PDB file of C-alpha atoms in Angstrom:
ATOM      1  CA  MET A 251    -115.134 -44.218  17.518  1.00 75.00           C
ATOM      2  CA  LEU A 252    -111.941 -42.889  15.881  1.00 72.00           C
ATOM      3  CA  ASN A 253    -112.398 -39.726  18.174  1.00 76.00           C
ATOM      4  CA  HIS A 254    -112.741 -41.854  21.062  1.00 73.00           C
ATOM      5  CA  TRP A 255    -109.810 -43.956  20.219  1.00 71.00           C
ATOM      6  CA  ALA A 256    -107.439 -40.990  19.548  1.00 73.00           C
ATOM      7  CA  SER A 257    -108.471 -39.315  22.749  1.00 73.00           C
ATOM      8  CA  HIS A 258    -108.019 -42.309  25.112  1.00 71.00           C
ATOM      9  CA  PHE A 259    -104.867 -43.934  23.694  1.00 74.00           C
ATOM     10  CA  THR A 260    -101.252 -42.702  23.314  1.00 75.00           C
ATOM     11  CA  PRO A 261     -99.599 -43.713  20.293  1.00 73.00           C
ATOM     12  CA  ASN A 262     -96.098 -44.532  21.812  1.00 73.00           C
ATOM     13  CA  ARG A 263     -97.617 -46.685  24.342  1.00 72.00           C
ATOM     14  CA  ILE A 264     -99.533 -48.898  21.956  1.00 75.00           C
ATOM     15  CA  THR A 265     -98.196 -52.539  21.308  1.00 78.00           C
ATOM     16  CA  ILE A 266     -99.356 -54.524  18.467  1.00 79.00           C
ATOM     17  CA  SER A 267     -99.258 -58.269  18.982  1.00 80.00           C
ATOM     18  CA  ALA A 268    -100.555 -61.341  16.906  1.00 83.00           C
ATOM     19  CA  VAL A 269    -100.417 -64.952  17.155  1.00 84.00           C
ATOM     20  CA  ASN A 270     -99.977 -67.334  14.133  1.00 87.00           C
ATOM     21  CA  VAL A 271     -99.490 -64.391  11.745  1.00 86.00           C
ATOM     22  CA  ASP A 272     -96.370 -63.783   9.528  1.00 89.00           C
ATOM     23  CA  HIS A 273     -94.277 -60.818  11.056  1.00 88.00           C
ATOM     24  CA  GLU A 274     -93.578 -58.934   7.906  1.00 88.00           C
ATOM     25  CA  HIS A 275     -97.269 -59.250   6.677  1.00 87.00           C
ATOM     26  CA  LEU A 276     -98.243 -57.800  10.061  1.00 85.00           C
ATOM     27  CA  VAL A 277     -95.862 -55.063   9.799  1.00 84.00           C
ATOM     28  CA  SER A 278     -96.931 -54.340   6.222  1.00 85.00           C
ATOM     29  CA  LEU A 279    -100.644 -54.177   7.201  1.00 82.00           C
ATOM     30  CA  TYR A 280     -99.728 -51.552  10.166  1.00 78.00           C
ATOM     31  CA  GLN A 281     -97.394 -49.450   7.841  1.00 78.00           C
ATOM     32  CA  ASN A 282    -100.179 -49.257   5.204  1.00 80.00           C
ATOM     33  CA  GLY A 283    -103.175 -48.876   7.365  1.00 74.00           C
ATOM     34  CA  GLU A 284    -105.559 -46.018   7.202  1.00 74.00           C
ATOM     35  CA  PHE A 285    -105.184 -44.984  10.807  1.00 72.00           C
ATOM     36  CA  PRO A 286    -101.492 -44.915  11.844  1.00 72.00           C
ATOM     37  CA  HIS A 287    -100.512 -44.799  15.551  1.00 74.00           C
ATOM     38  CA  SER A 288     -98.440 -41.678  15.391  1.00 73.00           C
ATOM     39  CA  ALA A 289     -98.757 -38.417  17.464  1.00 74.00           C
ATOM     40  CA  GLU A 290     -98.379 -36.515  14.201  1.00 75.00           C
ATOM     41  CA  ALA A 291    -101.355 -38.371  12.577  1.00 77.00           C
ATOM     42  CA  PRO A 292    -104.474 -36.047  12.156  1.00 77.00           C
ATOM     43  CA  HIS A 293    -106.667 -37.954  14.339  1.00 74.00           C
ATOM     44  CA  HIS A 294    -104.366 -37.994  17.029  1.00 73.00           C
ATOM     45  CA  ALA A 295    -103.209 -34.489  16.689  1.00 76.00           C
ATOM     46  CA  ARG A 296    -106.689 -32.954  16.795  1.00 78.00           C
ATOM     47  CA  ALA A 297    -107.775 -35.187  19.697  1.00 76.00           C
ATOM     48  CA  ARG A 298    -108.534 -33.669  23.050  1.00 74.00           C
ATOM     49  CA  ARG A 299    -107.041 -35.735  25.989  1.00 67.00           C
ATOM     50  CA  PRO A 300    -109.476 -36.410  28.940  1.00 64.00           C
ATOM     51  CA  LEU A 301    -108.376 -35.399  32.296  1.00 59.00           C
ATOM     52  CA  PRO A 302    -106.395 -38.160  34.171  1.00 58.00           C
ATOM     53  CA  LEU A 303    -108.101 -39.811  37.071  1.00 62.00           C
ATOM     54  CA  ASP A 304    -105.529 -42.160  38.317  1.00 63.00           C
ATOM     55  CA  LYS A 305    -103.404 -39.532  40.177  1.00 67.00           C
ATOM     56  CA  ASP A 306    -106.251 -39.342  42.880  1.00 74.00           C
ATOM     57  CA  GLU A 307    -107.100 -42.936  43.317  1.00 80.00           C
ATOM     58  CA  GLY A 308    -105.674 -42.995  46.863  1.00 79.00           C
ATOM     59  CA  LEU A 309    -108.108 -40.132  47.827  1.00 79.00           C
ATOM     60  CA  GLN A 310    -111.124 -42.193  46.442  1.00 82.00           C
ATOM     61  CA  PHE A 311    -110.790 -44.578  49.370  1.00 85.00           C
ATOM     62  CA  ILE A 312    -112.951 -43.626  52.217  1.00 86.00           C
ATOM     63  CA  PRO A 313    -111.826 -45.137  55.552  1.00 88.00           C
ATOM     64  CA  GLY A 314    -114.715 -46.556  57.488  1.00 88.00           C
ATOM     65  CA  ARG A 315    -117.134 -46.450  54.526  1.00 91.00           C
ATOM     66  CA  GLN A 316    -119.833 -49.176  54.842  1.00 90.00           C
ATOM     67  CA  SER A 317    -122.074 -50.328  51.995  1.00 89.00           C
ATOM     68  CA  ILE A 318    -125.086 -52.469  52.970  1.00 87.00           C
ATOM     69  CA  GLU A 319    -127.272 -54.100  50.450  1.00 86.00           C
ATOM     70  CA  VAL A 320    -129.970 -56.090  52.006  1.00 84.00           C
ATOM     71  CA  GLU A 321    -131.169 -58.901  49.610  1.00 78.00           C
ATOM     72  CA  ALA A 322    -133.389 -61.609  50.439  1.00 68.00           C
ATOM     73  CA  ARG A 323    -132.391 -63.522  47.207  1.00 66.00           C
ATOM     74  CA  SER A 324    -134.458 -66.678  47.508  1.00 64.00           C
ATOM     75  CA  LYS A 325    -137.522 -64.659  48.065  1.00 68.00           C
ATOM     76  CA  ALA A 326    -136.773 -62.033  45.360  1.00 68.00           C
ATOM     77  CA  THR A 327    -136.293 -64.797  42.695  1.00 68.00           C
ATOM     78  CA  GLY A 328    -138.843 -67.110  43.804  1.00 68.00           C
ATOM     79  CA  VAL A 329    -136.831 -70.203  44.195  1.00 62.00           C
ATOM     80  CA  SER A 330    -137.250 -70.565  47.986  1.00 58.00           C
ATOM     81  CA  PRO A 331    -136.596 -73.009  49.656  1.00 58.00           C
ATOM     82  CA  ASP A 332    -134.122 -74.284  47.176  1.00 61.00           C
ATOM     83  CA  MET A 333    -131.611 -71.396  47.479  1.00 65.00           C
ATOM     84  CA  PRO A 334    -129.689 -71.297  50.658  1.00 70.00           C
ATOM     85  CA  THR A 335    -129.684 -67.969  52.656  1.00 77.00           C
ATOM     86  CA  GLU A 336    -126.258 -66.572  52.597  1.00 83.00           C
ATOM     87  CA  ILE A 337    -124.430 -63.251  53.327  1.00 88.00           C
ATOM     88  CA  ILE A 338    -121.452 -62.074  51.248  1.00 90.00           C
ATOM     89  CA  SER A 339    -119.049 -59.396  52.381  1.00 93.00           C
ATOM     90  CA  ALA A 340    -115.729 -57.807  51.714  1.00 94.00           C
ATOM     91  CA  PHE A 341    -113.263 -55.596  53.682  1.00 94.00           C
ATOM     92  CA  GLY A 342    -110.477 -53.776  51.878  1.00 93.00           C
ATOM     93  CA  TRP A 343    -107.613 -51.607  53.008  1.00 92.00           C
ATOM     94  CA  PRO A 344    -105.657 -49.169  50.525  1.00 91.00           C
ATOM     95  CA  THR A 345    -102.276 -50.225  49.395  1.00 90.00           C
ATOM     96  CA  ALA A 346     -99.929 -49.600  46.438  1.00 88.00           C
ATOM     97  CA  GLY A 347    -100.934 -49.655  42.840  1.00 86.00           C
ATOM     98  CA  ARG A 348     -99.306 -51.278  39.707  1.00 82.00           C
ATOM     99  CA  ASP A 349     -97.904 -48.133  37.922  1.00 80.00           C
ATOM    100  CA  GLY A 350     -95.837 -46.401  40.516  1.00 78.00           C
ATOM    101  CA  SER A 351     -93.081 -48.095  42.322  1.00 85.00           C
ATOM    102  CA  LEU A 352     -92.148 -51.552  41.269  1.00 88.00           C
ATOM    103  CA  ALA A 353     -90.816 -52.491  44.814  1.00 91.00           C
ATOM    104  CA  ASP A 354     -94.107 -51.216  46.503  1.00 92.00           C
ATOM    105  CA  TYR A 355     -96.296 -53.252  43.933  1.00 91.00           C
ATOM    106  CA  ALA A 356     -94.169 -56.298  44.530  1.00 93.00           C
ATOM    107  CA  ALA A 357     -94.383 -55.877  48.412  1.00 94.00           C
ATOM    108  CA  ALA A 358     -98.210 -55.803  48.247  1.00 93.00           C
ATOM    109  CA  VAL A 359     -98.544 -58.633  45.921  1.00 93.00           C
ATOM    110  CA  VAL A 360     -96.342 -60.836  48.602  1.00 94.00           C
ATOM    111  CA  ALA A 361     -98.343 -59.242  51.481  1.00 93.00           C
ATOM    112  CA  ASN A 362    -101.511 -60.608  49.966  1.00 92.00           C
ATOM    113  CA  GLU A 363     -99.874 -64.019  49.981  1.00 92.00           C
ATOM    114  CA  THR A 364     -99.102 -63.806  53.569  1.00 92.00           C
ATOM    115  CA  LEU A 365    -102.685 -62.983  54.378  1.00 90.00           C
ATOM    116  CA  SER A 366    -103.721 -65.849  51.993  1.00 89.00           C
ATOM    117  CA  ILE A 367    -101.520 -68.285  53.959  1.00 89.00           C
ATOM    118  CA  ALA A 368    -102.859 -67.143  57.355  1.00 87.00           C
ATOM    119  CA  LEU A 369    -106.386 -67.500  56.304  1.00 84.00           C
ATOM    120  CA  ALA A 370    -105.584 -70.840  54.657  1.00 79.00           C
ATOM    121  CA  ASP A 371    -107.156 -69.399  51.444  1.00 71.00           C
ATOM    122  CA  GLY A 372    -104.155 -70.934  49.487  1.00 61.00           C
ATOM    123  CA  ILE A 373    -105.109 -74.493  49.976  1.00 59.00           C
ATOM    124  CA  GLN A 374    -108.350 -74.173  48.368  1.00 57.00           C
ATOM    125  CA  TYR A 375    -108.088 -76.489  45.274  1.00 51.00           C
ATOM    126  CA  ASP A 376    -110.294 -74.743  42.688  1.00 55.00           C
ATOM    127  CA  ARG A 377    -110.092 -71.072  42.583  1.00 53.00           C
ATOM    128  CA  HIS A 378    -112.926 -70.879  40.003  1.00 56.00           C
ATOM    129  CA  ILE A 379    -115.621 -72.081  42.545  1.00 58.00           C
ATOM    130  CA  ASN A 380    -117.400 -69.706  44.645  1.00 59.00           C
ATOM    131  CA  HIS A 381    -116.335 -71.485  47.988  1.00 68.00           C
ATOM    132  CA  LYS A 382    -117.783 -70.446  51.192  1.00 78.00           C
ATOM    133  CA  GLY A 383    -115.460 -69.155  53.800  1.00 83.00           C
ATOM    134  CA  ILE A 384    -112.694 -66.477  53.603  1.00 87.00           C
ATOM    135  CA  ARG A 385    -110.864 -65.649  50.379  1.00 88.00           C
ATOM    136  CA  THR A 386    -108.126 -62.955  50.062  1.00 89.00           C
ATOM    137  CA  PHE A 387    -107.714 -60.369  47.140  1.00 91.00           C
ATOM    138  CA  TYR A 388    -105.284 -57.646  45.921  1.00 92.00           C
ATOM    139  CA  ARG A 389    -106.718 -55.525  43.233  1.00 90.00           C
ATOM    140  CA  PRO A 390    -103.884 -53.250  41.795  1.00 88.00           C
ATOM    141  CA  TYR A 391    -105.076 -50.160  39.930  1.00 85.00           C
ATOM    142  CA  SER A 392    -102.834 -47.512  38.505  1.00 82.00           C
ATOM    143  CA  SER A 393    -101.646 -45.313  41.612  1.00 83.00           C
ATOM    144  CA  ALA A 394    -103.399 -47.237  44.388  1.00 88.00           C
ATOM    145  CA  GLY A 395    -104.622 -50.715  45.151  1.00 90.00           C
ATOM    146  CA  LEU A 396    -107.003 -52.544  47.504  1.00 92.00           C
ATOM    147  CA  LEU A 397    -105.968 -55.387  49.713  1.00 93.00           C
ATOM    148  CA  GLY A 398    -108.444 -57.467  51.717  1.00 92.00           C
ATOM    149  CA  PHE A 399    -110.742 -60.408  52.070  1.00 92.00           C
ATOM    150  CA  THR A 400    -114.181 -61.727  51.196  1.00 92.00           C
ATOM    151  CA  VAL A 401    -116.462 -63.635  53.294  1.00 91.00           C
ATOM    152  CA  ARG A 402    -119.262 -65.859  52.002  1.00 90.00           C
ATOM    153  CA  ALA A 403    -121.375 -67.787  54.775  1.00 88.00           C
ATOM    154  CA  ASP A 404    -124.706 -68.396  56.028  1.00 86.00           C
ATOM    155  CA  PRO A 405    -126.093 -66.094  58.755  1.00 86.00           C
ATOM    156  CA  ALA A 406    -125.139 -68.439  61.462  1.00 86.00           C
ATOM    157  CA  GLY A 407    -121.453 -68.462  60.542  1.00 87.00           C
ATOM    158  CA  ILE A 408    -120.769 -64.986  58.870  1.00 89.00           C
ATOM    159  CA  ASN A 409    -120.060 -63.030  62.024  1.00 90.00           C
ATOM    160  CA  LYS A 410    -117.438 -65.731  63.064  1.00 90.00           C
ATOM    161  CA  ASN A 411    -115.832 -65.646  59.674  1.00 88.00           C
ATOM    162  CA  ILE A 412    -115.550 -61.825  59.735  1.00 91.00           C
ATOM    163  CA  LEU A 413    -114.074 -61.564  63.167  1.00 90.00           C
ATOM    164  CA  ASP A 414    -111.714 -64.518  62.594  1.00 88.00           C
ATOM    165  CA  GLY A 415    -110.444 -62.689  59.436  1.00 88.00           C
ATOM    166  CA  LEU A 416    -110.031 -59.302  61.195  1.00 89.00           C
ATOM    167  CA  THR A 417    -108.287 -61.026  64.131  1.00 88.00           C
ATOM    168  CA  ILE A 418    -105.855 -62.847  61.892  1.00 87.00           C
ATOM    169  CA  LEU A 419    -105.107 -59.585  59.950  1.00 85.00           C
ATOM    170  CA  LYS A 420    -104.142 -57.911  63.109  1.00 84.00           C
ATOM    171  CA  GLU A 421    -101.925 -60.751  64.352  1.00 84.00           C
ATOM    172  CA  ILE A 422    -100.306 -61.365  60.988  1.00 85.00           C
ATOM    173  CA  GLY A 423     -96.445 -61.537  60.796  1.00 84.00           C
ATOM    174  CA  THR A 424     -93.902 -62.354  58.265  1.00 85.00           C
ATOM    175  CA  ALA A 425     -92.888 -65.940  59.460  1.00 85.00           C
ATOM    176  CA  ASN A 426     -94.276 -67.174  56.020  1.00 88.00           C
ATOM    177  CA  LEU A 427     -92.190 -64.868  53.971  1.00 92.00           C
ATOM    178  CA  ASP A 428     -90.345 -67.506  51.617  1.00 93.00           C
ATOM    179  CA  ALA A 429     -93.537 -69.266  50.954  1.00 92.00           C
ATOM    180  CA  ALA A 430     -95.413 -66.140  50.409  1.00 92.00           C
ATOM    181  CA  LYS A 431     -92.909 -64.897  47.879  1.00 94.00           C
ATOM    182  CA  ALA A 432     -93.105 -68.434  45.924  1.00 93.00           C
ATOM    183  CA  GLY A 433     -96.928 -68.282  46.098  1.00 91.00           C
ATOM    184  CA  ALA A 434     -96.718 -64.539  44.790  1.00 92.00           C
ATOM    185  CA  ALA A 435     -94.621 -65.689  41.786  1.00 93.00           C
ATOM    186  CA  VAL A 436     -96.749 -68.563  40.758  1.00 91.00           C
ATOM    187  CA  ALA A 437     -99.943 -66.324  41.227  1.00 88.00           C
ATOM    188  CA  PHE A 438     -98.408 -63.705  39.083  1.00 89.00           C
ATOM    189  CA  HIS A 439     -97.463 -66.299  36.232  1.00 90.00           C
ATOM    190  CA  ASN A 440    -101.021 -67.715  36.262  1.00 88.00           C
ATOM    191  CA  GLU A 441    -102.588 -64.396  36.096  1.00 85.00           C
ATOM    192  CA  ASN A 442    -100.451 -62.782  33.572  1.00 86.00           C
ATOM    193  CA  ILE A 443     -98.359 -64.908  31.483  1.00 87.00           C
ATOM    194  CA  ASP A 444    -100.161 -68.557  31.658  1.00 86.00           C
ATOM    195  CA  THR A 445    -102.001 -67.963  28.277  1.00 87.00           C
ATOM    196  CA  VAL A 446    -101.480 -65.980  25.137  1.00 86.00           C
ATOM    197  CA  ARG A 447    -104.425 -63.730  25.869  1.00 86.00           C
ATOM    198  CA  ASP A 448    -103.114 -62.821  29.540  1.00 84.00           C
ATOM    199  CA  TYR A 449     -99.795 -62.065  28.243  1.00 84.00           C
ATOM    200  CA  CYS A 450    -100.995 -59.853  25.584  1.00 83.00           C
ATOM    201  CA  ASN A 451    -102.934 -57.992  28.170  1.00 81.00           C
ATOM    202  CA  PHE A 452     -99.633 -58.048  30.268  1.00 81.00           C
ATOM    203  CA  LEU A 453     -97.689 -56.424  27.333  1.00 79.00           C
ATOM    204  CA  GLY A 454    -100.368 -53.641  26.836  1.00 75.00           C
ATOM    205  CA  THR A 455    -100.765 -52.466  30.509  1.00 75.00           C
ATOM    206  CA  SER A 456     -97.516 -52.985  32.233  1.00 75.00           C
ATOM    207  CA  PHE A 457     -95.831 -49.491  32.121  1.00 69.00           C
ATOM    208  CA  LEU A 458     -93.946 -48.246  35.133  1.00 65.00           C
ATOM    209  CA  LYS A 459     -95.059 -44.541  35.679  1.00 61.00           C
ATOM    210  CA  GLY A 460     -96.462 -44.540  32.343  1.00 57.00           C
ATOM    211  CA  GLU A 461     -92.945 -44.731  30.509  1.00 64.00           C
ATOM    212  CA  GLN A 462     -90.904 -47.794  31.426  1.00 71.00           C
ATOM    213  CA  ARG A 463     -92.324 -51.108  29.804  1.00 77.00           C
ATOM    214  CA  LEU A 464     -92.097 -53.949  32.458  1.00 80.00           C
ATOM    215  CA  LYS A 465     -91.059 -57.415  31.518  1.00 85.00           C
ATOM    216  CA  PRO A 466     -92.049 -60.605  33.508  1.00 87.00           C
ATOM    217  CA  GLU A 467     -88.566 -61.010  34.456  1.00 90.00           C
ATOM    218  CA  ASP A 468     -88.719 -57.532  36.300  1.00 89.00           C
ATOM    219  CA  ILE A 469     -91.772 -58.791  38.310  1.00 90.00           C
ATOM    220  CA  PHE A 470     -90.234 -61.944  39.335  1.00 93.00           C
ATOM    221  CA  ALA A 471     -87.075 -60.157  40.311  1.00 94.00           C
ATOM    222  CA  ALA A 472     -89.057 -57.473  42.495  1.00 93.00           C
ATOM    223  CA  ILE A 473     -90.844 -60.313  44.175  1.00 95.00           C
ATOM    224  CA  SER A 474     -87.961 -62.262  44.980  1.00 94.00           C
ATOM    225  CA  SER A 475     -86.331 -58.891  46.461  1.00 95.00           C
ATOM    226  CA  VAL A 476     -89.179 -58.218  48.747  1.00 94.00           C
ATOM    227  CA  SER A 477     -87.797 -58.221  52.527  1.00 94.00           C
ATOM    228  CA  ALA A 478     -89.717 -58.881  55.911  1.00 93.00           C
ATOM    229  CA  ALA A 479     -89.310 -54.989  56.430  1.00 94.00           C
ATOM    230  CA  ASP A 480     -91.394 -54.469  53.199  1.00 93.00           C
ATOM    231  CA  ILE A 481     -94.122 -56.863  54.185  1.00 92.00           C
ATOM    232  CA  LYS A 482     -94.281 -55.377  57.637  1.00 91.00           C
ATOM    233  CA  ARG A 483     -94.876 -51.997  56.184  1.00 90.00           C
ATOM    234  CA  VAL A 484     -97.826 -53.096  54.177  1.00 90.00           C
ATOM    235  CA  GLN A 485     -99.277 -55.055  57.071  1.00 87.00           C
ATOM    236  CA  ASP A 486     -98.802 -52.187  59.574  1.00 88.00           C
ATOM    237  CA  PHE A 487    -100.698 -49.782  57.428  1.00 84.00           C
ATOM    238  CA  ALA A 488    -103.410 -52.404  57.027  1.00 81.00           C
ATOM    239  CA  LYS A 489    -103.508 -52.876  60.851  1.00 81.00           C
ATOM    240  CA  GLU A 490    -103.771 -48.995  61.606  1.00 83.00           C
ATOM    241  CA  ALA A 491    -106.110 -47.992  59.004  1.00 84.00           C
ATOM    242  CA  ARG A 492    -109.766 -48.198  59.111  1.00 88.00           C
ATOM    243  CA  PRO A 493    -111.217 -50.709  56.358  1.00 91.00           C
ATOM    244  CA  THR A 494    -114.248 -50.171  54.093  1.00 92.00           C
ATOM    245  CA  MET A 495    -116.922 -52.931  54.392  1.00 93.00           C
ATOM    246  CA  TRP A 496    -119.342 -54.153  51.740  1.00 93.00           C
ATOM    247  CA  VAL A 497    -122.167 -56.509  52.743  1.00 92.00           C
ATOM    248  CA  THR A 498    -125.061 -58.090  50.705  1.00 89.00           C
ATOM    249  CA  GLY A 499    -127.668 -60.741  51.532  1.00 85.00           C
ATOM    250  CA  GLU A 500    -129.780 -61.091  54.609  1.00 82.00           C
ATOM    251  CA  THR A 501    -127.345 -58.556  56.413  1.00 84.00           C
ATOM    252  CA  PHE A 502    -129.438 -57.731  59.627  1.00 84.00           C
ATOM    253  CA  GLY A 503    -127.306 -59.625  61.907  1.00 84.00           C
ATOM    254  CA  VAL A 504    -123.854 -58.395  60.685  1.00 88.00           C
ATOM    255  CA  PRO A 505    -122.282 -55.870  63.132  1.00 87.00           C
ATOM    256  CA  SER A 506    -121.081 -52.308  61.794  1.00 88.00           C
ATOM    257  CA  LEU A 507    -117.335 -51.613  61.810  1.00 88.00           C
ATOM    258  CA  ARG A 508    -117.858 -49.254  64.946  1.00 87.00           C
ATOM    259  CA  LYS A 509    -119.023 -52.370  66.833  1.00 87.00           C
ATOM    260  CA  MET A 510    -116.176 -54.481  65.386  1.00 87.00           C
ATOM    261  CA  GLY A 511    -113.576 -51.895  66.727  1.00 83.00           C
ATOM    262  CA  TYR A 512    -113.025 -49.709  63.790  1.00 81.00           C
TER     263      TYR A 512
END
């Protein structure tokens, strides 16, 4: 376990945080610990670093890829007819990650909110319930991210929801930029600093290009500075690129990307 830790964690990037603990006591425990977080410590000095995989994240996206998993869930689980038949699908486009350019990351966050507004996703009152219909997402990784939407519907409505989402994506503009920026700021606060646990995670993972530590104020300022041209650049890339598609459920009636114009 020590070798794994030393191989995968860089000492000068480690932040130790604690809640309801005396600061001096915490410092004393760290300084007198058996395994210091120092590049000169024996376990770090002898560790073999794994090859980085984040540099080619963008190349891992395959335009036009389709993943279809046929699942007759009610039949497989033996609960028919109590479980309704449904289909769940997801469509994604590549975009900026979180560790490269702060301006590009902020533009992707706000672009996701413009899509959310256009698809009326933001008016759903409880984000923790698996609502039927269309939901948007932005998943930032290190050097790349994924922007898109999911659809959950019964077989009779799945195709309409999918085509509606694809059509709105092609027609989306920047008219709701101010509302999207406000929504992006609220979403960032809710997901990263609303609770102590989330804030500790933010402190440990928010490094720009692996070196510059980001503060929440940096993110809010970048979101506030996003322009209509920044959003249009993200949107135009999604409009022109071929998405990837994932579908599960009783998928026999779902058209392929080629039949949907991709």
